[in-house]
Amino acid sequence: MAKQPTPILSARGVRKTYVFGAIPVEVLRGADLDVSQGEWVAVLGSSGSGKSTLLHLMGGLDKPDRDGGTIRFQGTEVATTHGARLDLYRNREIGFVFQFYHLLPELNVLENAMLPAMVGHWFAQFSGRAVAARASASALLESFGLGHRLHHRPAQLSGGERQRVAIARALANSPRVLLADEPTGNLDVKTGEGILDLLSERHARGLTVVMVTHDPAVAARADRIVKLTDGRVEDEPPTASKPLKDNE
Amino acid sequence: MYAALLSNRYLTSRLIPFIAIAAVALCVALVVTVVSVMTGFLNMLKDSGRQIVGDVIVSSGIGGMPYADEFVADLRGLTTVQGASALIDTIGLLRMPYPRGDQKEITHVQVWAVDAASLATVTDYANDLYWKPPANAAAAAALAADDPRRHLDASILEDGKSLVESRTGTPGIALGMHVSVGNARQRDGSYLPRFGWFMPDCDVTLTVVPVSGQGKIAEPREQIFPVVNEVQTGVYEVDKNRVYIPLKEGQRLLRLDEAPLFDLNAEPDSQGRYPVIGVTPARVTKLLVRAKSGISANALRDQVELAYQAFSKRIESDPSRSARMPEFVNVLTWEQQLRDLITPVEKEREMMRVLFSLIYLVCAGLILSIFWAIVIEKTRDIGILRSVGASRAGVLWIFLRYGFIIGTVGSALGVLMAWGVIRNINAIHEAIGSDAPRAIWIGTFVAAGFCALALVRTIWRGRLLAILLWLLGTSVLTLIATALALHHGTLIWDPSVYYFTIVPDQVDWTTAWSTALGGVLFSVIGAAIPAAKAADIDPVEALRYG
Ligand SMILES: Nc1ncnc2c1ncn2[C@@H]1O[C@H](COP(=O)(O)OP(=O)(O)OP(=O)(O)O)[C@@H](O)[C@H]1O
Ligand SMILES: [Mg+2]
């Protein structure tokens, strides 16, 4: 029988409405998603179904509607948190990987990867930890095969390299959960595979991963697949690419 | 830490901060330069106003004030008074020695009959005498080869100070620098005799009209005076009109001198003369008083007024006096006296103030919008920073630091630029006033030619931006070269239009510091507002700006 891990991140009845001009568009209409500690969940859905929206809400980058459900991290409400606590949540507990990398163009690869470490120690004299942060960031980048690129600007990198920097950045403060929004969306299949291998390796070491994708082949790498349709999350029956016996 | 890193990177890895620095610097330089020159101009006017008339002027009607010597002595006794001098101020006609032939030019002048020695204690009269030999060898070497001052004798200055031609002992006249057309102003501010009319070598005839105390006009009187020197106060209105003669001569010519007092009620003697029963004292029409330094003109004015009342009472109660003091005299400060001169300049400055507060606003707006554009462009970065946990304050701090550095560097450069321009403003004015040196405009044409060659090359290679830039370079250089070639010097600061012969060249440091502070402030505000706005929205919103 499958183990019953405690949920580390849980979204309940989440609603999100965008007002586009005069017309309100209800993107999420009571979405529920429980993510257990150490689990790799893939959220599948067609374009515009609200996958990114859900992920942003869980990462504390956006707010649900008023009375639009709860988002809990280890039992603590995230949706109503603000100020320094929210900053701390984004900085320490969550690593976010965007579809479009979102690296700072003026910083080099190493500095981009160290950014969360620098930001997080704004008050606690960063300089004392600078050496350690630098060492761990470059070790991470090296393990991602970017050792020779540390002092290049993002503009000089390929898409796959940029996404690896973005993942290194997301992992900089050793977060409990990695939220990845179509991490392979802009990459060719082979490069995408490389990125998924990276995630898979991290996951094997205990990292909780929530990954959004519209590609079932990509979703197949996860432990569990859910589907977002009509603003709600449904469990997806295991697909052919992931035979039943593996999922037992 | 990351704030410093990021704001430094934003400063150094892009072109736009340098454009912002240049904009701040130019705005600051513009405001500081113009306000400094205007303020300097007004200060110069006020300074020279005092140099010309002292601090307080006592004037009587045309009948004049008697016993001026005694009143001057009284005034000198006041602890607040530096000096006092009596004079007669009237109008006259001056027959000039030119042109050659019988028909001489006649010009109307303001005549000041003065006691030259005491006048020098109240005004800058002695220093304003223009013709004097150079003080030392270095000063002599600095003079142009054909400057008449090279060959002057020291006696010309002494004659000017005493208003007596020492060679003959004749009372002399000193003319304002621009009374005679013989003085041709050179670009360096020196004067050369025009058509050989060196006034101190000439005689002039002065005609004045005596007017009795009752306002009756008597027969005009004239006298030939040798010109002993010429006076340059620097205020064109004065230098164009005024001449100085000795007080005694003025009193005699205007019948204001000491005269026997006849008893008109008695029987005249066989020759028709009435018996003499005393003397009427000599009179003057104006007293100039100079305050000791630190005493305000207004304070001195009140004291002089009181002193006059006391003096007037004393004369009144003295039966041995044959004349009475005029009941009413005007006691004015120099500012009140020179109202006509100062008011237009003050009005002008007020207008300038209004115009410049507009320019100031435009500059502030420019700085604000530049920063706005810079920061809006960085909204996505702000979203990224916020999404990895940067606080609002941390994000704001990046841009405050950024604006502060640009504002400080820009303002410092601006003040430096303004300082450079203001200190050299007369040389710059001089250069604008002269024809452009041939080498410069030919050189500019050559540079334009090279640009044109580069343009042809880039057209060949078909690079649009390069073509545009070279085209711009070629046309701008050609325009500049043409303008330089066609430019014939015109002095903007024509001394016959403005009061002064030089442009003020002192930086007004109050304005400089406050403008620089404004530059920093607007840079910081300009950066802070959009940064705060971007830091306030949810990271996802900010990221959508990508
Ligand atoms: N700020 C916004 N204002 C208005 N509408 C928005 C906003 N953000 C998202 N939407 C709309 O919400 C819907 C869901 O957007 P979302 O980005 O979550 O979709 P998605 O599932 O991630 O799609 P994709 O696969 O294309 O990334 C879309 O229709 C989108 O147009
Ligand atoms: Mg999406």
Coordinates of N, CA and C in Angstrom, one line a residue, chain B residues 239-403:
Chain B
D239 N 28.2 107.4 -17.0 CA 29.4 107.7 -17.8 C 29.1 108.5 -19.1
K240 N 27.8 108.3 -19.5 CA 27.4 108.9 -20.8 C 27.1 110.4 -20.6
N241 N 26.7 110.8 -19.3 CA 26.2 112.1 -19.1 C 26.9 113.1 -18.2
R242 N 27.7 112.5 -17.3 CA 28.2 113.4 -16.2 C 29.6 114.0 -16.5
V243 N 29.7 115.2 -16.0 CA 31.0 115.9 -16.0 C 31.2 116.4 -14.6
Y244 N 32.5 116.6 -14.2 CA 32.9 117.0 -12.9 C 33.7 118.3 -13.0
I245 N 33.3 119.3 -12.3 CA 34.2 120.5 -12.2 C 34.4 120.9 -10.7
P246 N 35.4 121.8 -10.4 CA 35.6 122.1 -9.0 C 34.3 122.9 -8.5
L247 N 34.0 122.7 -7.2 CA 32.9 123.3 -6.6 C 32.9 124.8 -6.7
K248 N 34.1 125.4 -6.5 CA 34.2 126.8 -6.5 C 33.7 127.4 -7.9
E249 N 34.2 126.7 -8.9 CA 33.8 127.2 -10.3 C 32.3 127.1 -10.5
G250 N 31.8 125.9 -10.0 CA 30.4 125.7 -10.2 C 29.6 126.8 -9.5
Q251 N 30.0 127.1 -8.2 CA 29.3 128.1 -7.4 C 29.3 129.4 -8.1
R252 N 30.5 129.8 -8.7 CA 30.7 131.1 -9.3 C 29.8 131.2 -10.6
L253 N 29.9 130.1 -11.4 CA 29.1 130.1 -12.6 C 27.6 130.2 -12.4
L254 N 27.2 129.5 -11.3 CA 25.8 129.5 -11.0 C 25.3 130.5 -10.1
R255 N 26.2 131.4 -9.8 CA 25.9 132.5 -8.8 C 25.5 132.0 -7.5
L256 N 26.1 130.9 -7.1 CA 25.8 130.4 -5.7 C 27.0 130.6 -4.8
D257 N 27.9 131.5 -5.2 CA 29.1 131.7 -4.4 C 28.8 132.7 -3.4
E258 N 29.8 133.0 -2.6 CA 29.6 133.9 -1.5 C 29.5 135.3 -2.2
A259 N 28.6 136.1 -1.7 CA 28.4 137.4 -2.3 C 28.1 138.5 -1.3
P260 N 28.4 139.7 -1.6 CA 28.0 140.8 -0.6 C 26.5 140.9 -0.6
L261 N 26.0 141.2 0.6 CA 24.6 141.4 0.7 C 24.3 142.9 0.8
F262 N 23.4 143.3 -0.2 CA 23.1 144.7 -0.3 C 21.9 145.1 0.5
D263 N 21.8 146.3 1.0 CA 20.6 146.8 1.6 C 19.7 147.5 0.6
L264 N 18.7 146.8 0.0 CA 18.0 147.3 -1.1 C 17.0 148.4 -0.7
N265 N 16.8 148.5 0.6 CA 15.9 149.6 1.1 C 16.6 150.9 1.3
A266 N 17.9 150.9 1.3 CA 18.7 152.2 1.5 C 18.8 152.9 0.1
E267 N 19.3 154.1 0.2 CA 19.5 154.9 -1.0 C 20.7 154.4 -1.7
P268 N 20.7 154.1 -3.0 CA 22.0 153.8 -3.7 C 22.9 155.0 -3.8
D269 N 24.2 154.7 -3.8 CA 25.1 155.8 -3.9 C 25.2 156.4 -5.3
S270 N 26.1 157.3 -5.6 CA 26.1 158.0 -6.8 C 26.3 157.0 -8.0
Q271 N 27.0 155.9 -7.8 CA 27.1 154.9 -8.9 C 26.0 153.9 -9.0
G272 N 25.0 154.2 -8.2 CA 23.8 153.2 -8.2 C 24.0 152.0 -7.4
R273 N 25.0 152.0 -6.5 CA 25.2 150.8 -5.7 C 24.6 151.0 -4.3
Y274 N 24.0 149.9 -3.9 CA 23.4 149.9 -2.6 C 24.4 149.6 -1.5
P275 N 24.2 150.0 -0.3 CA 25.2 149.8 0.7 C 25.3 148.3 1.1
V276 N 26.5 147.8 1.4 CA 26.7 146.4 1.8 C 26.5 146.2 3.2
I277 N 25.6 145.3 3.6 CA 25.4 145.1 5.0 C 25.8 143.7 5.5
G278 N 26.4 142.9 4.7 CA 26.9 141.6 5.1 C 27.3 140.8 3.8
V279 N 27.4 139.4 4.1 CA 27.7 138.5 2.9 C 26.6 137.4 2.9
T280 N 26.2 137.0 1.7 CA 25.4 135.8 1.7 C 26.4 134.6 1.5
P281 N 26.2 133.5 2.2 CA 27.2 132.4 2.1 C 27.0 131.7 0.8
A282 N 28.1 131.0 0.5 CA 28.1 130.1 -0.7 C 27.1 128.9 -0.5
R283 N 26.5 128.4 -1.6 CA 25.5 127.3 -1.4 C 25.9 126.1 -2.3
V284 N 25.3 125.0 -1.8 CA 25.4 123.8 -2.6 C 24.0 123.2 -2.7
T285 N 23.8 122.2 -3.6 CA 22.4 121.7 -3.8 C 22.3 120.2 -3.3
K286 N 23.5 119.6 -3.1 CA 23.5 118.2 -2.6 C 24.6 117.9 -1.6
L287 N 24.2 117.0 -0.7 CA 25.3 116.4 0.2 C 25.2 114.9 0.0
L288 N 26.4 114.4 -0.2 CA 26.5 112.9 -0.2 C 27.1 112.4 1.0
V289 N 26.6 111.4 1.7 CA 27.1 110.9 2.9 C 27.3 109.4 2.8
R290 N 28.5 109.0 3.3 CA 28.8 107.5 3.2 C 28.8 107.0 4.6
A291 N 28.2 105.8 4.7 CA 28.1 105.2 6.0 C 29.4 104.4 6.3
K292 N 29.7 104.3 7.6 CA 30.8 103.3 7.9 C 30.3 101.9 7.6
S293 N 31.3 101.0 7.3 CA 30.8 99.7 6.9 C 30.1 99.0 8.1
G294 N 29.0 98.3 7.7 CA 28.1 97.7 8.7 C 27.0 98.5 9.1
I295 N 26.9 99.8 8.7 CA 25.8 100.7 9.0 C 24.9 100.7 7.7
S296 N 23.6 100.4 8.0 CA 22.7 100.4 6.8 C 22.4 101.8 6.4
A297 N 22.1 101.9 5.1 CA 21.7 103.2 4.5 C 20.5 103.8 5.2
N298 N 19.5 102.9 5.5 CA 18.3 103.4 6.1 C 18.6 104.0 7.5
A299 N 19.4 103.3 8.3 CA 19.7 103.8 9.6 C 20.4 105.2 9.5
L300 N 21.3 105.2 8.5 CA 22.1 106.5 8.4 C 21.2 107.6 7.9
R301 N 20.2 107.3 7.0 CA 19.3 108.3 6.5 C 18.5 108.9 7.7
D302 N 18.1 108.1 8.7 CA 17.3 108.7 9.8 C 18.3 109.6 10.6
Q303 N 19.5 109.2 10.8 CA 20.4 110.0 11.6 C 20.7 111.4 10.9
V304 N 20.9 111.3 9.5 CA 21.2 112.5 8.8 C 20.0 113.5 8.9
E305 N 18.8 112.9 8.8 CA 17.6 113.7 8.9 C 17.6 114.5 10.2
L306 N 17.9 113.8 11.3 CA 17.9 114.4 12.7 C 19.0 115.4 12.7
A307 N 20.1 115.1 12.2 CA 21.3 116.0 12.2 C 20.9 117.3 11.5
Y308 N 20.2 117.1 10.4 CA 19.8 118.3 9.6 C 18.9 119.2 10.4
Q309 N 17.9 118.6 11.1 CA 17.0 119.4 11.9 C 17.7 120.1 13.0
A310 N 18.6 119.5 13.6 CA 19.4 120.1 14.7 C 20.2 121.2 14.2
F311 N 20.9 121.0 13.0 CA 21.7 122.0 12.4 C 20.9 123.2 12.0
S312 N 19.8 122.9 11.4 CA 18.9 124.0 10.9 C 18.4 124.9 12.1
K313 N 18.0 124.2 13.2 CA 17.6 125.0 14.4 C 18.7 125.9 14.9
R314 N 20.0 125.4 14.9 CA 21.1 126.1 15.4 C 21.3 127.4 14.6
I315 N 21.2 127.2 13.2 CA 21.4 128.4 12.4 C 20.3 129.4 12.6
E316 N 19.1 128.9 12.7 CA 17.9 129.7 13.0 C 18.0 130.6 14.2
S317 N 18.6 130.0 15.2 CA 18.6 130.7 16.5 C 19.9 131.6 16.6
D318 N 20.7 131.6 15.5 CA 21.9 132.4 15.6 C 21.7 133.7 14.8
P319 N 21.5 134.8 15.5 CA 21.2 136.1 14.9 C 22.3 136.6 13.9
S320 N 23.5 136.1 14.1 CA 24.6 136.6 13.3 C 24.5 136.1 11.9
R321 N 23.6 135.1 11.6 CA 23.6 134.4 10.3 C 22.7 135.3 9.4
S322 N 23.2 135.5 8.2 CA 22.4 136.2 7.2 C 21.5 135.4 6.4
A323 N 21.8 134.1 6.4 CA 20.9 133.2 5.5 C 20.2 132.1 6.4
R324 N 19.1 131.6 5.9 CA 18.4 130.6 6.7 C 18.6 129.3 5.9
M325 N 18.4 128.2 6.6 CA 18.5 126.9 6.0 C 17.2 126.7 5.3
P326 N 17.2 126.0 4.1 CA 15.9 125.7 3.5 C 15.0 124.9 4.4
E327 N 13.8 125.2 4.4 CA 12.9 124.5 5.4 C 12.8 123.0 5.1
F328 N 12.8 122.7 3.8 CA 12.6 121.3 3.4 C 13.8 120.8 2.6
V329 N 14.4 119.8 3.0 CA 15.3 119.1 2.2 C 14.9 117.6 2.0
N330 N 15.4 117.0 0.9 CA 15.1 115.6 0.7 C 16.2 114.8 1.2
V331 N 16.0 113.9 2.1 CA 17.0 113.0 2.5 C 16.7 111.6 2.0
L332 N 17.4 111.0 1.1 CA 17.1 109.8 0.5 C 18.3 108.8 0.6
T333 N 18.0 107.5 0.7 CA 19.1 106.6 0.6 C 19.4 106.4 -0.9
W334 N 20.6 105.9 -1.2 CA 21.0 105.7 -2.6 C 20.0 104.9 -3.4
E335 N 19.3 103.9 -2.7 CA 18.4 103.1 -3.4 C 17.2 103.9 -3.8
Q336 N 16.8 104.8 -2.9 CA 15.6 105.6 -3.3 C 16.0 106.6 -4.4
Q337 N 17.2 107.1 -4.3 CA 17.7 108.1 -5.2 C 17.9 107.5 -6.6
L338 N 18.3 106.3 -6.7 CA 18.6 105.7 -8.0 C 17.5 104.8 -8.4
R339 N 16.3 105.0 -7.9 CA 15.1 104.2 -8.2 C 15.0 104.0 -9.7
D340 N 15.1 105.0 -10.5 CA 14.9 104.9 -11.9 C 15.9 103.9 -12.5
L341 N 17.1 103.8 -11.9 CA 18.1 102.9 -12.5 C 17.8 101.5 -12.0
I342 N 17.5 101.4 -10.7 CA 17.4 100.1 -10.2 C 16.1 99.4 -10.5
T343 N 15.0 100.1 -10.5 CA 13.7 99.5 -10.8 C 13.6 98.6 -12.0
P344 N 14.1 99.1 -13.2 CA 14.0 98.3 -14.3 C 14.7 97.0 -14.1
V345 N 15.9 97.0 -13.5 CA 16.7 95.8 -13.3 C 16.0 94.9 -12.4
E346 N 15.4 95.4 -11.3 CA 14.7 94.6 -10.4 C 13.5 93.9 -11.0
K347 N 12.8 94.7 -11.9 CA 11.7 94.2 -12.6 C 12.1 93.0 -13.5
E348 N 13.3 93.3 -14.2 CA 13.8 92.3 -15.1 C 14.2 91.0 -14.3
R349 N 14.7 91.2 -13.1 CA 15.1 90.1 -12.3 C 13.9 89.3 -11.9
E350 N 12.8 90.0 -11.5 CA 11.6 89.3 -11.2 C 11.1 88.5 -12.3
M351 N 11.1 89.1 -13.5 CA 10.7 88.4 -14.7 C 11.5 87.1 -14.9
M352 N 12.8 87.3 -14.7 CA 13.8 86.2 -14.9 C 13.4 85.1 -13.9
R353 N 13.1 85.6 -12.6 CA 12.8 84.6 -11.6 C 11.6 83.7 -12.0
V354 N 10.6 84.4 -12.6 CA 9.4 83.7 -13.0 C 9.8 82.7 -14.1
L355 N 10.5 83.2 -15.1 CA 10.9 82.4 -16.2 C 11.8 81.2 -15.7
F356 N 12.6 81.5 -14.7 CA 13.5 80.5 -14.3 C 12.8 79.5 -13.4
S357 N 11.8 79.9 -12.7 CA 11.1 78.9 -12.0 C 10.4 77.9 -12.9
L358 N 10.0 78.5 -14.1 CA 9.4 77.6 -15.1 C 10.5 76.6 -15.6
I359 N 11.7 77.2 -15.9 CA 12.7 76.3 -16.5 C 13.1 75.3 -15.4
Y360 N 13.1 75.7 -14.1 CA 13.4 74.8 -13.1 C 12.4 73.7 -13.1
L361 N 11.1 74.0 -13.2 CA 10.1 73.0 -13.3 C 10.3 72.1 -14.4
V362 N 10.6 72.7 -15.6 CA 10.8 71.8 -16.8 C 12.0 70.9 -16.5
C363 N 13.0 71.4 -15.9 CA 14.2 70.5 -15.6 C 13.8 69.4 -14.7
A364 N 13.1 69.8 -13.6 CA 12.6 68.8 -12.7 C 11.8 67.7 -13.3
G365 N 10.9 68.2 -14.2 CA 10.0 67.3 -14.9 C 10.8 66.3 -15.8
L366 N 11.8 66.9 -16.5 CA 12.7 66.1 -17.3 C 13.4 65.0 -16.5
I367 N 14.0 65.4 -15.4 CA 14.7 64.5 -14.6 C 13.7 63.4 -14.1
L368 N 12.5 63.8 -13.6 CA 11.5 62.9 -13.2 C 11.2 61.9 -14.3
S369 N 11.0 62.4 -15.5 CA 10.5 61.5 -16.5 C 11.6 60.5 -17.0
I370 N 12.9 61.0 -17.0 CA 14.0 60.1 -17.3 C 14.0 58.9 -16.3
F371 N 13.9 59.3 -15.0 CA 14.0 58.2 -14.1 C 12.8 57.3 -14.2
W372 N 11.7 57.9 -14.4 CA 10.5 57.1 -14.6 C 10.7 56.1 -15.7
A373 N 11.2 56.5 -16.8 CA 11.4 55.6 -17.9 C 12.4 54.5 -17.5
I374 N 13.4 54.9 -16.8 CA 14.5 53.9 -16.5 C 13.9 52.9 -15.6
V375 N 13.1 53.3 -14.6 CA 12.6 52.4 -13.6 C 11.5 51.5 -14.1
I376 N 10.6 52.1 -14.9 CA 9.5 51.3 -15.5 C 10.1 50.2 -16.3
E377 N 11.2 50.5 -17.0 CA 11.9 49.5 -17.8 C 12.4 48.3 -16.9
K378 N 12.6 48.7 -15.6 CA 13.1 47.7 -14.7 C 12.1 47.0 -13.9
T379 N 10.8 47.2 -14.3 CA 9.7 46.6 -13.5 C 9.8 45.1 -13.4
R380 N 10.2 44.5 -14.5 CA 10.3 43.0 -14.5 C 11.3 42.6 -13.5
D381 N 12.5 43.3 -13.5 CA 13.5 43.0 -12.5 C 13.0 43.0 -11.1
I382 N 12.1 44.1 -10.9 CA 11.6 44.2 -9.5 C 10.7 43.0 -9.2
G383 N 9.9 42.6 -10.2 CA 9.1 41.4 -10.0 C 10.0 40.2 -9.7
I384 N 11.1 40.0 -10.4 CA 12.0 38.9 -10.1 C 12.5 39.0 -8.7
L385 N 13.0 40.2 -8.3 CA 13.5 40.3 -6.9 C 12.5 40.0 -5.9
R386 N 11.3 40.5 -6.1 CA 10.2 40.3 -5.1 C 9.9 38.8 -5.1
S387 N 9.9 38.1 -6.2 CA 9.5 36.7 -6.2 C 10.6 35.8 -5.5
V388 N 11.8 36.3 -5.4 CA 12.8 35.5 -4.6 C 12.9 36.0 -3.2
G389 N 11.9 36.9 -2.8 CA 11.8 37.3 -1.4 C 12.4 38.6 -1.0
A390 N 12.7 39.5 -2.0 CA 13.2 40.8 -1.6 C 12.1 41.6 -1.1
S391 N 12.4 42.4 0.0 CA 11.3 43.2 0.6 C 11.1 44.4 -0.3
R392 N 9.9 45.1 0.0 CA 9.6 46.3 -0.7 C 10.7 47.3 -0.4
A393 N 11.1 47.5 0.8 CA 12.1 48.5 1.2 C 13.4 48.2 0.5
G394 N 13.7 46.9 0.4 CA 15.0 46.5 -0.2 C 15.0 46.9 -1.7
V395 N 13.9 46.7 -2.4 CA 13.8 47.1 -3.8 C 13.8 48.6 -3.9
L396 N 13.1 49.3 -3.0 CA 13.1 50.7 -3.1 C 14.5 51.3 -2.9
W397 N 15.2 50.7 -2.0 CA 16.6 51.1 -1.7 C 17.5 51.1 -2.9
I398 N 17.3 50.0 -3.7 CA 18.1 49.9 -4.9 C 18.0 51.2 -5.8
F399 N 16.7 51.6 -5.9 CA 16.5 52.8 -6.8 C 16.8 54.1 -6.1
L400 N 16.6 54.2 -4.8 CA 17.0 55.4 -4.1 C 18.5 55.6 -4.3
R401 N 19.2 54.6 -4.1 CA 20.7 54.6 -4.2 C 21.0 55.1 -5.6
Y402 N 20.4 54.4 -6.6 CA 20.6 54.7 -8.0 C 20.3 56.2 -8.3
G403 N 19.2 56.7 -7.9 CA 18.8 58.1 -8.1 C 19.8 59.0 -7.4

